[in-house]
Structure formats: C-alpha cells, structure tokens
Coordinates of N, CA and C in Angstrom, one line a residue:
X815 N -42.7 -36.6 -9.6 CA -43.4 -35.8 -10.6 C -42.5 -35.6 -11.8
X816 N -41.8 -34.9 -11.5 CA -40.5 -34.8 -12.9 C -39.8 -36.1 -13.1
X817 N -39.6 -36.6 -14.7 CA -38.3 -37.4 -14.9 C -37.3 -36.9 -14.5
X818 N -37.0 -35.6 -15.4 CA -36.1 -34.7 -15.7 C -36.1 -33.2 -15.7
X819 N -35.2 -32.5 -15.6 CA -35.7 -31.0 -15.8 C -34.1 -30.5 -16.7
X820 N -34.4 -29.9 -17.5 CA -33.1 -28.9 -18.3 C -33.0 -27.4 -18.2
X821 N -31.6 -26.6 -18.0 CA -31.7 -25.5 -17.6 C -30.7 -25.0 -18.5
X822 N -31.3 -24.0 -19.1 CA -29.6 -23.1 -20.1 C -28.9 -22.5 -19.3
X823 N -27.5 -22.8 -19.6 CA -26.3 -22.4 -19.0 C -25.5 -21.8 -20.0
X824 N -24.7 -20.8 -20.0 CA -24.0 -19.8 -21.0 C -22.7 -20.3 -21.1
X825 N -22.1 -21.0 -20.3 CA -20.8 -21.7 -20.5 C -21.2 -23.4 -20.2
X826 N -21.1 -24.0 -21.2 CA -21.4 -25.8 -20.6 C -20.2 -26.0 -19.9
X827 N -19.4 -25.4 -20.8 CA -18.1 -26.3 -20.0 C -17.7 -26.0 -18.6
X828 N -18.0 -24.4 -18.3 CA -17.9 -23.9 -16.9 C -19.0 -24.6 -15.7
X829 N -20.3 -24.6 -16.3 CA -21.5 -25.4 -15.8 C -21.4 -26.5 -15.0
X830 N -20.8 -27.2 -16.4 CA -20.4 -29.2 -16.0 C -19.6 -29.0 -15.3
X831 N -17.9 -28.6 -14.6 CA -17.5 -28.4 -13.8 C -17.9 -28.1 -13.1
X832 N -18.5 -27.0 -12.7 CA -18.9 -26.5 -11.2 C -20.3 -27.9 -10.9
X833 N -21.0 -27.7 -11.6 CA -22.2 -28.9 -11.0 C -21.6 -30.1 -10.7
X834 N -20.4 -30.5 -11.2 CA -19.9 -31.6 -11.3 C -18.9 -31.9 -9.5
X835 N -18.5 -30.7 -9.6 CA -17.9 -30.8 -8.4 C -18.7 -30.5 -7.1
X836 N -19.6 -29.5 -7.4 CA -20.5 -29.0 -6.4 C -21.1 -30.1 -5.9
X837 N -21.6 -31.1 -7.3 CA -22.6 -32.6 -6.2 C -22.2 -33.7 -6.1
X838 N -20.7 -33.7 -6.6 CA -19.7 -35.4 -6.3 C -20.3 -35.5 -4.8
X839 N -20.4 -35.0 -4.0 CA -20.9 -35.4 -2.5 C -22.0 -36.0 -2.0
X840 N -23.1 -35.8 -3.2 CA -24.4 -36.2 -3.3 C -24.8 -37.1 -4.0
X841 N -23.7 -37.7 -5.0 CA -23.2 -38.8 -5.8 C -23.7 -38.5 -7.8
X842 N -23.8 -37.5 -7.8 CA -24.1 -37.2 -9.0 C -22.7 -37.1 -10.1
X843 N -23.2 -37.7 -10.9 CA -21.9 -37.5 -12.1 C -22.4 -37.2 -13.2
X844 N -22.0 -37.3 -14.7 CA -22.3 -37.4 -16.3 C -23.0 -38.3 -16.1
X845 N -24.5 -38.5 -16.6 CA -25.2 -40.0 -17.0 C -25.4 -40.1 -18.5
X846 N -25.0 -38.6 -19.2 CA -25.0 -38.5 -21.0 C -25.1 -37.1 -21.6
X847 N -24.3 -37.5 -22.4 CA -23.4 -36.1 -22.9 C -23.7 -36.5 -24.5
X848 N -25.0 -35.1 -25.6 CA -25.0 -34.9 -26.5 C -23.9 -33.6 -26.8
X849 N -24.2 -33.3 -28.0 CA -23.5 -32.1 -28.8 C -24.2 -30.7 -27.9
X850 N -23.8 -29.9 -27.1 CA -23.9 -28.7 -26.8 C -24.9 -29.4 -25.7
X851 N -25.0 -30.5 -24.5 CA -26.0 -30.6 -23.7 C -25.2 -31.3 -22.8
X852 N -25.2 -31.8 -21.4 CA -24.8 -33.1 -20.4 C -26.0 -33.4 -19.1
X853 N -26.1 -34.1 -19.1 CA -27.4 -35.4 -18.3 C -26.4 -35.2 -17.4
X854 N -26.9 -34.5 -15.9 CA -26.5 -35.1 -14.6 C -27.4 -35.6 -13.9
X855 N -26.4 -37.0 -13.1 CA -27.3 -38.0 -12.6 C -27.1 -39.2 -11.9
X856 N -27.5 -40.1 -11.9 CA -27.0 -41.1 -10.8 C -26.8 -42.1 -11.3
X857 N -25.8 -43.4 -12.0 CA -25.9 -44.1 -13.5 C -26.0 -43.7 -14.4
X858 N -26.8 -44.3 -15.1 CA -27.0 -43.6 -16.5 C -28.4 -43.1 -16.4
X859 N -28.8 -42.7 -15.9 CA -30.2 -41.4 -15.7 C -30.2 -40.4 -15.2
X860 N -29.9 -39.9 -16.7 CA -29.8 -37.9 -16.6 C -31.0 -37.5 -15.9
X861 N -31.1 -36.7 -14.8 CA -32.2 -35.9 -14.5 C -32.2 -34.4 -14.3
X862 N -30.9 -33.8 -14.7 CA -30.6 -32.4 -14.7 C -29.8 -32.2 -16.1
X863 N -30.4 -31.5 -17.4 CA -29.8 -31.4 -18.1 C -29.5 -29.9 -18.3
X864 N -27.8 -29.8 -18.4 CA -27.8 -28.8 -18.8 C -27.1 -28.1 -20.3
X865 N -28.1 -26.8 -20.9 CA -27.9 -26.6 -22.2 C -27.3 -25.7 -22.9
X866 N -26.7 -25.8 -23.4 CA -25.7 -24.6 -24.0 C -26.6 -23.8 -24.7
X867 N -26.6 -21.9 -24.0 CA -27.4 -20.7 -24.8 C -26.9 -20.3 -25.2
X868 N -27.2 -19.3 -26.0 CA -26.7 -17.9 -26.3 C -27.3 -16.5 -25.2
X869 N -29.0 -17.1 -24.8 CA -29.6 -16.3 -24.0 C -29.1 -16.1 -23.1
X870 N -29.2 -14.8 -21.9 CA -28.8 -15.1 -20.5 C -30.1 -15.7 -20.4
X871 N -29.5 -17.0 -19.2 CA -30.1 -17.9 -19.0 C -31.3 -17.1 -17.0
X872 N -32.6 -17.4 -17.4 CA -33.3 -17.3 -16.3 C -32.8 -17.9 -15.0
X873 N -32.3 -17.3 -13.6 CA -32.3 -17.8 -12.4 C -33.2 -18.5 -11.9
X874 N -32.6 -19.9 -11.2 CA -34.0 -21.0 -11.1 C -32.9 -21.3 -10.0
X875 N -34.4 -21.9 -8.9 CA -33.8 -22.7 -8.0 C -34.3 -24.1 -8.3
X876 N -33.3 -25.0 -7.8 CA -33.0 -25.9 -8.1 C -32.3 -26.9 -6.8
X877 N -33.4 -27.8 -5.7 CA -32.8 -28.7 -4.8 C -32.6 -29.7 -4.8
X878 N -31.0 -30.4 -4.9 CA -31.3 -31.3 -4.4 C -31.2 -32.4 -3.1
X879 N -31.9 -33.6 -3.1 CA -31.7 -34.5 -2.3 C -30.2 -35.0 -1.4
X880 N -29.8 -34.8 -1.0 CA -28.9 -35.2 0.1 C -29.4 -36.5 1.2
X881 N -28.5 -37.8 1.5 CA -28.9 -38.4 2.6 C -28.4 -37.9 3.9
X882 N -27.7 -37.1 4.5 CA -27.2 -36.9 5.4 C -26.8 -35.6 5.3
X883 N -27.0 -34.9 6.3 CA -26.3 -33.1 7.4 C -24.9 -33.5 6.8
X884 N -24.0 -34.7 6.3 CA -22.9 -33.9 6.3 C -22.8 -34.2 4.4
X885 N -23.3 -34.6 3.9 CA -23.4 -34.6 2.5 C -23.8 -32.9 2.2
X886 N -24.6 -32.7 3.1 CA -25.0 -31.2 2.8 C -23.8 -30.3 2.6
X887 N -23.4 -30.5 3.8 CA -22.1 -30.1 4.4 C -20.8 -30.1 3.2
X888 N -20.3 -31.0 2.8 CA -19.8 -31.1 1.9 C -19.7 -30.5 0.3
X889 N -21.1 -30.6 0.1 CA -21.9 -29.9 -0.9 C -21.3 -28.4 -1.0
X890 N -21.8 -27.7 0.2 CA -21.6 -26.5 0.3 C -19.9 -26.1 0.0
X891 N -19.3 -27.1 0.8 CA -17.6 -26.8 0.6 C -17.8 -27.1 -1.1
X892 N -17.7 -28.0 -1.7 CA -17.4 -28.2 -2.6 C -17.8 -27.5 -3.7
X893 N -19.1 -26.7 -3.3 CA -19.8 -25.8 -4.5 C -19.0 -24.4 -4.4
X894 N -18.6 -24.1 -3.2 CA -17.8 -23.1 -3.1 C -16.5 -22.9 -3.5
X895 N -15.9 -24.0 -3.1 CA -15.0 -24.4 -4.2 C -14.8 -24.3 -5.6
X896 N -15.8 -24.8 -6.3 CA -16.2 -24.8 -7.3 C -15.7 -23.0 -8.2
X897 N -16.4 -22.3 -7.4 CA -16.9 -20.9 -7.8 C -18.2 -20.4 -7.6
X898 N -18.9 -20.9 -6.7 CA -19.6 -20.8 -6.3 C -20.3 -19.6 -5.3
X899 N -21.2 -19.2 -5.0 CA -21.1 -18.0 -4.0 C -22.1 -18.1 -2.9
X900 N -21.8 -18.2 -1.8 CA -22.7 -18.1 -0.8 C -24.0 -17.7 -0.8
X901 N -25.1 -18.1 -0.5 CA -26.6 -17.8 -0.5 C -27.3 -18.6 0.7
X902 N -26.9 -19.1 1.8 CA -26.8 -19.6 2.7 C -26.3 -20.8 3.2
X903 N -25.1 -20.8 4.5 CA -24.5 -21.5 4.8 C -25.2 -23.1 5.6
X904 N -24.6 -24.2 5.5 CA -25.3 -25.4 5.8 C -26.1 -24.8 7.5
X905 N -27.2 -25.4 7.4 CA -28.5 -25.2 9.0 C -29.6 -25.7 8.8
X906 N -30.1 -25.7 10.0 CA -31.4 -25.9 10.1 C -32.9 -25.0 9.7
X907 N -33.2 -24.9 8.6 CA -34.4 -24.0 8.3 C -36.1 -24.5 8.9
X908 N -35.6 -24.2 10.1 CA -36.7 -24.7 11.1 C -38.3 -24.0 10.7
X909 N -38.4 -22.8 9.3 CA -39.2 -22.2 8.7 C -40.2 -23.1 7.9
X910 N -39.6 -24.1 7.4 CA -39.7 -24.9 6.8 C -40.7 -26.4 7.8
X911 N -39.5 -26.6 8.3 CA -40.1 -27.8 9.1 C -38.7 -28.0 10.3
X912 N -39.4 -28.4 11.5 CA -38.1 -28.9 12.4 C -36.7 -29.5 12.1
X913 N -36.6 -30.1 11.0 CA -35.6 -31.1 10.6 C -35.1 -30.6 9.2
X914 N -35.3 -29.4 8.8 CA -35.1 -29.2 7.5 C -33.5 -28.9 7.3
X915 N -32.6 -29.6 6.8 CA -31.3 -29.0 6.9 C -30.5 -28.6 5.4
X916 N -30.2 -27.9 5.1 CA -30.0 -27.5 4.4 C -29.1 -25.9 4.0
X917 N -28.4 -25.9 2.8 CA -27.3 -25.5 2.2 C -27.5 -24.6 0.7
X918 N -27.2 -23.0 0.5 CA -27.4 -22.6 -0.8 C -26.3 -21.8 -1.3
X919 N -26.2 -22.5 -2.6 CA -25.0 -21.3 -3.3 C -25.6 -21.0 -4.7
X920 N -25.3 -19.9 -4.9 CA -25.0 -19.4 -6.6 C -24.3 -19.7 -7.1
X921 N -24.7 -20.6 -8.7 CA -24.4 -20.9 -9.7 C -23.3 -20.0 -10.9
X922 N -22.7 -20.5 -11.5 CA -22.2 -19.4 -12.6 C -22.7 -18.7 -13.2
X923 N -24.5 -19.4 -13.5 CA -25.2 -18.2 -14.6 C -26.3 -17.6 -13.4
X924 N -26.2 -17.7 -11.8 CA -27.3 -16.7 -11.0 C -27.7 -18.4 -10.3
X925 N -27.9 -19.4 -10.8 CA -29.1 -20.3 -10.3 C -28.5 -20.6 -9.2
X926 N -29.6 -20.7 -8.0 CA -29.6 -21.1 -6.5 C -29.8 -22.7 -6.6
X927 N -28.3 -23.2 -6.2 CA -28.3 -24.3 -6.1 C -28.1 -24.9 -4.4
X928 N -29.5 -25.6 -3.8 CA -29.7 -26.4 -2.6 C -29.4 -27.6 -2.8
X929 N -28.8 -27.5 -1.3 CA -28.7 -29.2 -1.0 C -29.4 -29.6 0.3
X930 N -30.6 -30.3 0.5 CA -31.3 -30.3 1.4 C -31.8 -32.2 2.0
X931 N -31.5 -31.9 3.8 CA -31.9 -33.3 3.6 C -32.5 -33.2 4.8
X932 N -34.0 -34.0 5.1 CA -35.1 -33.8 5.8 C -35.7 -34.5 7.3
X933 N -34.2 -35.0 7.1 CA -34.3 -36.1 8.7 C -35.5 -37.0 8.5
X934 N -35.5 -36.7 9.7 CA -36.7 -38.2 9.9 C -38.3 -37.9 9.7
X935 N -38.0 -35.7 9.7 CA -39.5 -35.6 9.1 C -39.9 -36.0 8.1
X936 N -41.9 -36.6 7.9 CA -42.2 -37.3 6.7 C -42.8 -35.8 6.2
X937 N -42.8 -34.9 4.8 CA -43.0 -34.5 4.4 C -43.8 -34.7 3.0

C-alpha cells in the first residue's frame, strides 16, 4: 500500500544514528540523504524518511519486517543499544496470531519502533 512513509524527528542526526543502528539487523541503511531529511532503506529505495522539525514530533508506531526470530532479536539489542527504551522484549504475541514474533522499543522523539516477523502464518 505505501511506497514510503516520513516522520519528523527533532534531532536528524540523533534519529539517523539510532534507526541506523537499531535496523542494520534487518538490513536497512541510507538509500538518500537531502538537506535536513534521510531515506531509510534497502539500496537505493528510501521507504522511511526521516525529517528535521522544530515541532515536537507526534508518537507513531512504526513496524518493521524482519525474516527471522533472531533478526528480531538482534534488532532489539541493537535498538537498545542505540538509546533506545524498552516497550516490549523479543516474543511471541500469540494476541495477534500463533506465530507472531515480535520486539518494541522507544525511539528518541517517543515513536514505538517494532520489529516483527510472522512465520509461516499467511496473514
């Protein structure tokens, strides 16, 4: 449904770092970087852009795709790392569906950042 989606962030530079590290595990990097913006993505196709405000920026959640329980896994170390803040630890959200596995942390500016991957259920 979406190409792309963009979110204001109050520090870019704090932003790009933490997203940057939070989803090296999920294979996301820079796909393009204007003046006061950067495209995270997979090659060169930005699909998360984030924008430099002045606003405080609205709390949004935001999931993504993972192939594997340990990509998840990693995600979570690495977002926490980051500076990140716990919002729930890698599991199964069987609420959801049998196979739903999945990982959340808080972002620098509030946003709940998932990493979710769905097994073999077809959803």
């Amino acid at each position: 449904m979406f190409d792309h989606v963009g979110i204001g962030v109050s520090n870019l530079g704090a932003s790009k770092a933490f997203f940057l590290q939070a989803l090296a595990p999920l294979g996301v990097g820079v796909a393009m970087e204007v003046p006061q913006a950067v495209g995270l993505g997979y090659g060169q196709k930005p699909s998360l852009w984030l924008g430099a405000t002045e606003q405080k920026p609205i709390p949004l959640h935001i999931a993504f795709t993972a192939d594997t329980r340990s990509q998840v896994d990693e995600f979570y170390r690495c977002a926490l790392a980051a500076g990140g803040t716990d919002n729930g630890a890698p599991g199964i959200r069987a609420h959801y569906h049998p196979t739903y596995y999945a990982a959340f942390v808080i972002g620098p500016d509030g946003h709940n950042i998932e990493a979710v991957y769905h097994g073999s259920q077809v959803i």
